[in-house]
Tab-separated table of C-alpha atoms and ligand atoms in Angstrom:
chain	number	residue	atom	x	y	z
A	1	MET	CA	-26.668	8.040	-19.039
A	2	GLU	CA	-27.977	5.572	-16.329
A	3	ILE	CA	-26.560	5.503	-12.954
A	4	THR	CA	-27.659	3.143	-10.360
A	5	LYS	CA	-25.943	2.125	-6.864
A	6	LYS	CA	-24.055	-0.778	-6.419
A	7	PHE	CA	-22.591	-0.410	-3.081
A	8	GLN	CA	-22.693	2.469	-0.597
A	9	GLY	CA	-20.263	5.094	-2.869
A	10	VAL	CA	-20.081	2.443	-5.635
A	11	TYR	CA	-21.969	3.140	-8.452
A	12	ASP	CA	-22.730	1.447	-12.126
A	13	ILE	CA	-22.709	3.894	-15.181
A	14	ASP	CA	-23.728	2.092	-18.187
A	15	GLY	CA	-21.981	-1.155	-17.236
A	16	ASN	CA	-18.927	0.477	-15.997
A	17	VAL	CA	-18.121	0.375	-12.073
A	18	ALA	CA	-17.489	3.780	-10.577
A	19	THR	CA	-16.789	5.981	-7.251
A	20	GLU	CA	-18.062	9.875	-6.688
A	21	ASN	CA	-14.553	11.317	-7.269
A	22	LEU	CA	-13.327	13.059	-4.046
A	23	ASN	CA	-11.155	15.363	-5.640
A	24	GLN	CA	-13.603	16.771	-8.440
A	25	GLY	CA	-11.280	17.406	-11.436
A	26	ILE	CA	-8.609	15.357	-10.599
A	27	LYS	CA	-7.400	12.069	-11.973
A	28	VAL	CA	-5.116	9.534	-10.205
A	29	TYR	CA	-4.496	7.126	-12.942
A	30	GLY	CA	-5.679	8.298	-16.510
A	31	GLU	CA	-9.132	7.026	-15.432
A	32	ARG	CA	-12.199	8.455	-17.608
A	33	LEU	CA	-14.182	11.523	-15.376
A	34	VAL	CA	-18.011	11.407	-15.830
A	35	GLU	CA	-20.185	14.198	-14.892
A	36	ASN	CA	-23.545	14.153	-13.689
A	37	GLU	CA	-26.194	16.711	-12.514
A	38	ASP	CA	-23.810	18.272	-9.494
A	39	LYS	CA	-21.720	15.330	-9.033
A	40	GLU	CA	-18.318	13.834	-10.769
A	41	TYR	CA	-17.866	10.205	-10.561
A	42	ARG	CA	-14.463	8.421	-11.917
A	43	ILE	CA	-14.517	5.491	-13.892
A	44	TRP	CA	-12.843	2.431	-12.138
A	45	ASP	CA	-10.740	0.255	-14.282
A	46	PRO	CA	-11.038	-3.561	-13.667
A	47	ARG	CA	-7.891	-4.148	-15.919
A	48	ARG	CA	-5.847	-1.537	-13.111
A	49	SER	CA	-8.056	-2.944	-9.802
A	50	LYS	CA	-8.690	-6.220	-8.624
A	51	LEU	CA	-11.138	-4.704	-6.811
A	52	ALA	CA	-13.216	-3.399	-9.296
A	53	ALA	CA	-12.864	-6.730	-11.260
A	54	ALA	CA	-14.089	-8.415	-8.437
A	55	ILE	CA	-17.211	-6.234	-7.949
A	56	LEU	CA	-17.871	-6.177	-11.817
A	57	ASN	CA	-17.466	-10.453	-11.250
A	58	GLY	CA	-20.806	-10.750	-8.505
A	59	LEU	CA	-18.541	-9.456	-5.321
A	60	GLU	CA	-21.549	-9.389	-2.871
A	61	THR	CA	-19.697	-8.775	0.229
A	62	PHE	CA	-18.083	-5.563	0.287
A	63	PRO	CA	-16.816	-3.920	3.794
A	64	PHE	CA	-15.975	-0.148	3.056
A	65	LYS	CA	-18.491	2.124	4.543
A	66	GLU	CA	-18.241	5.793	4.383
A	67	ASP	CA	-16.330	6.005	7.962
A	68	SER	CA	-14.582	2.999	7.731
A	69	LYS	CA	-11.039	2.354	8.856
A	70	VAL	CA	-8.824	-0.147	6.211
A	71	LEU	CA	-5.780	-1.375	6.498
A	72	TYR	CA	-4.612	-1.888	2.860
A	73	LEU	CA	-1.236	-3.847	2.163
A	74	GLY	CA	0.595	-3.398	-1.027
A	75	ALA	CA	-0.714	0.131	-2.044
A	76	SER	CA	1.547	0.601	-4.576
A	77	ALA	CA	0.865	4.207	-6.050
A	78	GLY	CA	-2.638	4.619	-5.365
A	79	THR	CA	-4.641	3.139	-7.972
A	80	THR	CA	-7.310	1.131	-5.743
A	81	PRO	CA	-6.517	2.610	-2.297
A	82	SER	CA	-7.762	6.421	-3.887
A	83	HIS	CA	-11.121	4.163	-5.203
A	84	ILE	CA	-11.686	2.901	-1.322
A	85	SER	CA	-10.619	6.794	-0.427
A	86	ASP	CA	-13.846	7.952	-2.646
A	87	ILE	CA	-16.009	5.441	-0.855
A	88	CYS	CA	-14.380	6.086	2.856
A	89	ASN	CA	-14.186	9.655	2.630
A	90	ASN	CA	-15.010	10.093	6.197
A	91	GLY	CA	-12.790	7.179	6.964
A	92	LEU	CA	-9.036	6.344	6.842
A	93	ILE	CA	-6.996	3.941	4.590
A	94	TYR	CA	-3.665	2.943	6.136
A	95	SER	CA	-1.983	2.215	3.165
A	96	VAL	CA	1.592	0.187	3.338
A	97	GLU	CA	4.044	-0.263	0.930
A	98	PHE	CA	7.633	-1.231	0.648
A	99	SER	CA	8.623	0.113	-2.531
A	100	PRO	CA	10.640	3.788	-1.801
A	101	LYS	CA	9.349	4.702	-5.626
A	102	MET	CA	5.849	3.765	-5.140
A	103	MET	CA	5.692	5.189	-2.030
A	104	ARG	CA	6.547	8.498	-3.360
A	105	LYS	CA	3.474	8.703	-5.731
A	106	LEU	CA	1.551	7.544	-2.857
A	107	ALA	CA	2.857	10.449	-0.689
A	108	ASP	CA	1.851	12.634	-3.327
A	109	LEU	CA	-1.925	11.234	-3.867
A	110	SER	CA	-1.891	11.910	0.030
A	111	GLN	CA	-1.320	15.037	0.011
A	112	MET	CA	-4.815	15.642	-1.844
A	113	ARG	CA	-6.511	12.992	-0.186
A	114	LYS	CA	-6.270	13.505	3.428
A	115	ASN	CA	-7.932	10.029	4.484
A	116	ILE	CA	-4.904	8.017	2.677
A	117	ILE	CA	-2.320	7.299	5.337
A	118	PRO	CA	0.824	6.204	3.576
A	119	ILE	CA	2.797	3.861	5.425
A	120	LEU	CA	6.357	3.045	3.966
A	121	ASP	CA	6.954	-0.462	5.621
A	122	ASP	CA	7.452	-4.437	5.235
A	123	ALA	CA	3.960	-5.915	5.733
A	124	THR	CA	5.383	-9.078	6.613
A	125	LYS	CA	6.382	-6.955	10.078
A	126	PRO	CA	2.928	-6.095	10.526
A	127	ARG	CA	4.012	-4.628	14.486
A	128	ASN	CA	6.653	-2.251	12.745
A	129	TYR	CA	3.181	-0.077	12.590
A	130	MET	CA	1.766	-0.390	15.258
A	131	ASN	CA	1.684	2.732	16.765
A	132	LEU	CA	0.544	4.301	13.861
A	133	LEU	CA	-2.832	2.723	13.446
A	134	GLN	CA	-5.927	1.492	15.402
A	135	LYS	CA	-8.060	-1.237	14.958
A	136	VAL	CA	-9.811	-1.404	11.588
A	137	ASP	CA	-12.645	-2.647	9.687
A	138	ALA	CA	-11.145	-4.046	6.890
A	139	VAL	CA	-8.085	-5.388	5.556
A	140	TYR	CA	-7.161	-5.611	2.031
A	141	SER	CA	-4.207	-7.426	0.688
A	142	ASP	CA	-2.671	-7.385	-2.611
A	143	VAL	CA	0.845	-7.327	-2.906
A	144	ALA	CA	1.420	-10.366	-5.440
A	145	GLN	CA	3.880	-12.354	-3.442
A	146	PRO	CA	4.950	-15.958	-2.357
A	147	ASN	CA	3.884	-15.543	1.074
A	148	GLN	CA	0.619	-13.755	0.146
A	149	SER	CA	-1.476	-15.702	2.632
A	150	GLU	CA	0.660	-15.525	5.510
A	151	LEU	CA	1.419	-11.871	5.203
A	152	PHE	CA	-2.859	-10.745	5.010
A	153	MET	CA	-3.549	-13.374	7.765
A	154	ASP	CA	-0.914	-11.792	10.360
A	155	ASN	CA	-2.147	-8.214	9.681
A	156	ALA	CA	-5.767	-9.505	10.132
A	157	ARG	CA	-5.090	-10.927	13.407
A	158	LEU	CA	-3.242	-7.875	14.941
A	159	TYR	CA	-5.370	-5.183	13.152
A	160	LEU	CA	-8.776	-6.517	12.012
A	161	LYS	CA	-11.826	-5.758	14.175
A	162	GLU	CA	-13.998	-8.611	15.599
A	163	LYS	CA	-16.575	-9.048	12.722
A	164	GLY	CA	-13.984	-7.325	10.300
A	165	ILE	CA	-13.680	-8.205	6.859
A	166	GLY	CA	-10.625	-9.471	5.119
A	167	ILE	CA	-10.097	-9.234	1.218
A	168	LEU	CA	-7.011	-11.446	-0.032
A	169	MET	CA	-5.991	-10.694	-3.738
A	170	ILE	CA	-4.406	-14.000	-4.386
A	171	LYS	CA	-2.216	-14.271	-7.617
A	172	ALA	CA	-1.366	-18.119	-8.453
A	173	ARG	CA	1.290	-17.856	-10.066
A	174	SER	CA	3.728	-15.723	-7.705
A	175	ILE	CA	3.062	-18.522	-5.267
A	176	ASP	CA	4.187	-20.939	-7.888
A	177	VAL	CA	4.283	-20.909	-11.550
A	178	THR	CA	4.628	-24.450	-12.343
A	179	LYS	CA	1.696	-25.579	-10.265
A	180	ALA	CA	-2.005	-25.284	-11.578
A	181	PRO	CA	-4.136	-22.381	-9.972
A	182	ASN	CA	-6.893	-24.276	-9.406
A	183	LYS	CA	-4.681	-26.366	-6.836
A	184	ILE	CA	-2.889	-23.260	-5.178
A	185	PHE	CA	-6.192	-21.529	-4.869
A	186	LYS	CA	-7.001	-25.017	-2.808
A	187	GLU	CA	-4.278	-24.777	-0.954
A	188	GLU	CA	-4.144	-21.231	0.093
A	189	GLU	CA	-7.979	-21.424	0.957
A	190	SER	CA	-7.279	-24.537	3.370
A	191	LYS	CA	-4.287	-22.674	4.831
A	192	LEU	CA	-7.041	-19.597	5.595
A	193	LYS	CA	-9.600	-22.266	7.152
A	194	THR	CA	-6.806	-24.253	9.121
A	195	ASN	CA	-5.518	-20.580	10.473
A	196	GLY	CA	-9.124	-19.562	11.989
A	197	PHE	CA	-10.230	-17.972	8.834
A	198	ARG	CA	-13.772	-18.387	7.478
A	199	VAL	CA	-14.129	-18.123	3.836
A	200	ILE	CA	-17.555	-16.300	3.081
A	201	GLU	CA	-17.122	-15.619	-0.518
A	202	LYS	CA	-14.472	-16.498	-3.826
A	203	VAL	CA	-14.443	-14.463	-6.616
A	204	LYS	CA	-12.111	-15.449	-9.985
A	205	LEU	CA	-11.217	-12.159	-11.476
A	206	GLU	CA	-10.831	-13.543	-15.216
A	207	PRO	CA	-11.112	-12.174	-17.925
A	208	TYR	CA	-9.726	-8.837	-16.355
A	209	GLU	CA	-6.653	-10.880	-14.299
A	210	LYS	CA	-5.712	-14.130	-15.378
A	211	ASP	CA	-5.242	-16.968	-12.374
A	212	HIS	CA	-6.251	-14.624	-9.808
A	213	MET	CA	-9.017	-15.210	-7.163
A	214	ALA	CA	-10.593	-12.766	-4.678
A	215	PHE	CA	-10.859	-14.637	-1.148
A	216	ILE	CA	-13.258	-12.988	1.402
A	217	CYS	CA	-13.176	-13.865	4.879
A	218	GLU	CA	-13.538	-13.113	8.797
A	219	PHE	CA	-11.694	-14.035	11.461
A	220	SER	CA	-12.957	-16.045	14.166
A	221	PHE	CA	-11.605	-14.680	17.644
B	1	LIG	C1	-0.286	-5.623	-7.311
B	1	LIG	S1	0.706	-4.432	-6.721
B	1	LIG	C2	-0.550	-3.759	-5.763
B	1	LIG	C3	-1.834	-2.627	-6.914
B	1	LIG	C4	-2.574	-2.017	-5.956
B	1	LIG	N1	-2.964	-2.695	-5.066
B	1	LIG	C5	-3.694	-1.611	-6.801
B	1	LIG	O1	-4.291	-2.105	-6.700
B	1	LIG	O2	-3.710	-0.032	-6.856
B	1	LIG	C6	1.588	-4.991	-5.400
B	1	LIG	C7	2.350	-4.164	-4.496
B	1	LIG	O3	2.837	-4.470	-3.484
B	1	LIG	C8	4.025	-4.058	-3.040
B	1	LIG	N2	4.326	-5.149	-1.986
B	1	LIG	C9	4.848	-6.789	-2.490
B	1	LIG	N3	5.519	-7.061	-1.189
B	1	LIG	C10	5.475	-6.066	-0.240
B	1	LIG	C11	5.548	-6.064	1.418
B	1	LIG	N4	5.873	-7.189	2.274
B	1	LIG	N5	5.294	-5.178	2.172
B	1	LIG	C12	4.979	-3.878	1.354
B	1	LIG	N6	4.304	-3.668	0.376
B	1	LIG	C13	4.928	-5.073	-0.617
B	1	LIG	C14	4.625	-3.792	-4.096
B	1	LIG	O4	5.948	-3.114	-3.774
B	1	LIG	C15	3.707	-3.525	-5.064
B	1	LIG	O5	3.852	-2.427	-5.142
């Protein structure tokens, strides 16, 4: 087995991306566990997590450090948040989700992973959770909604630290199924730019996710 480090807390194991398991022996979504020496790794599935897909497709900007504070929008049952929880094992992942059904699963996960703070709320109303969080090093957004860019920018303006990084996963078909995805990506990019966000990097998520693009940006205060 060959293990190399890709980013802090992220590993390449024989061509797979993986994180070191914060909860040894426990799987979150049926992922494969791999033991090596005294460590256990969780294979990060790029078909279940857009962040893993972006990493495999060459993502270079990686804002997640051991002690990072992250605002995660659209946390669902916690698949991707769980890997960020492995990486930011001394940080906090404020995880916003508005579906009560998903939140029940996320709340269970947060019992085992103390760095995941579940927030049952609507990410289009970021002031609702103002009393629950501090400024963050990164805002990660994956909500698959028509207003996904606006929601991301509203949260980033309020909560992102100066020099913080935003990652916005755009699903073109959630914005307009009739338009060409590349046209949508251009329109969303120009929205980001006119609103003061500087796009540092763009990564397409094919073949893992069709018609998706990861936008990595900074906000100019
Ligand atoms: C594509 S799934 C997220 C998958 C998750 N990010 C992962 O990788 O593990 C999108 C999630 O966003 C949630 N969502 C959509 N709009 C939202 C909103 N306005 N506020 C909070 N959550 C929202 C949905 O309920 C759904 O669980």
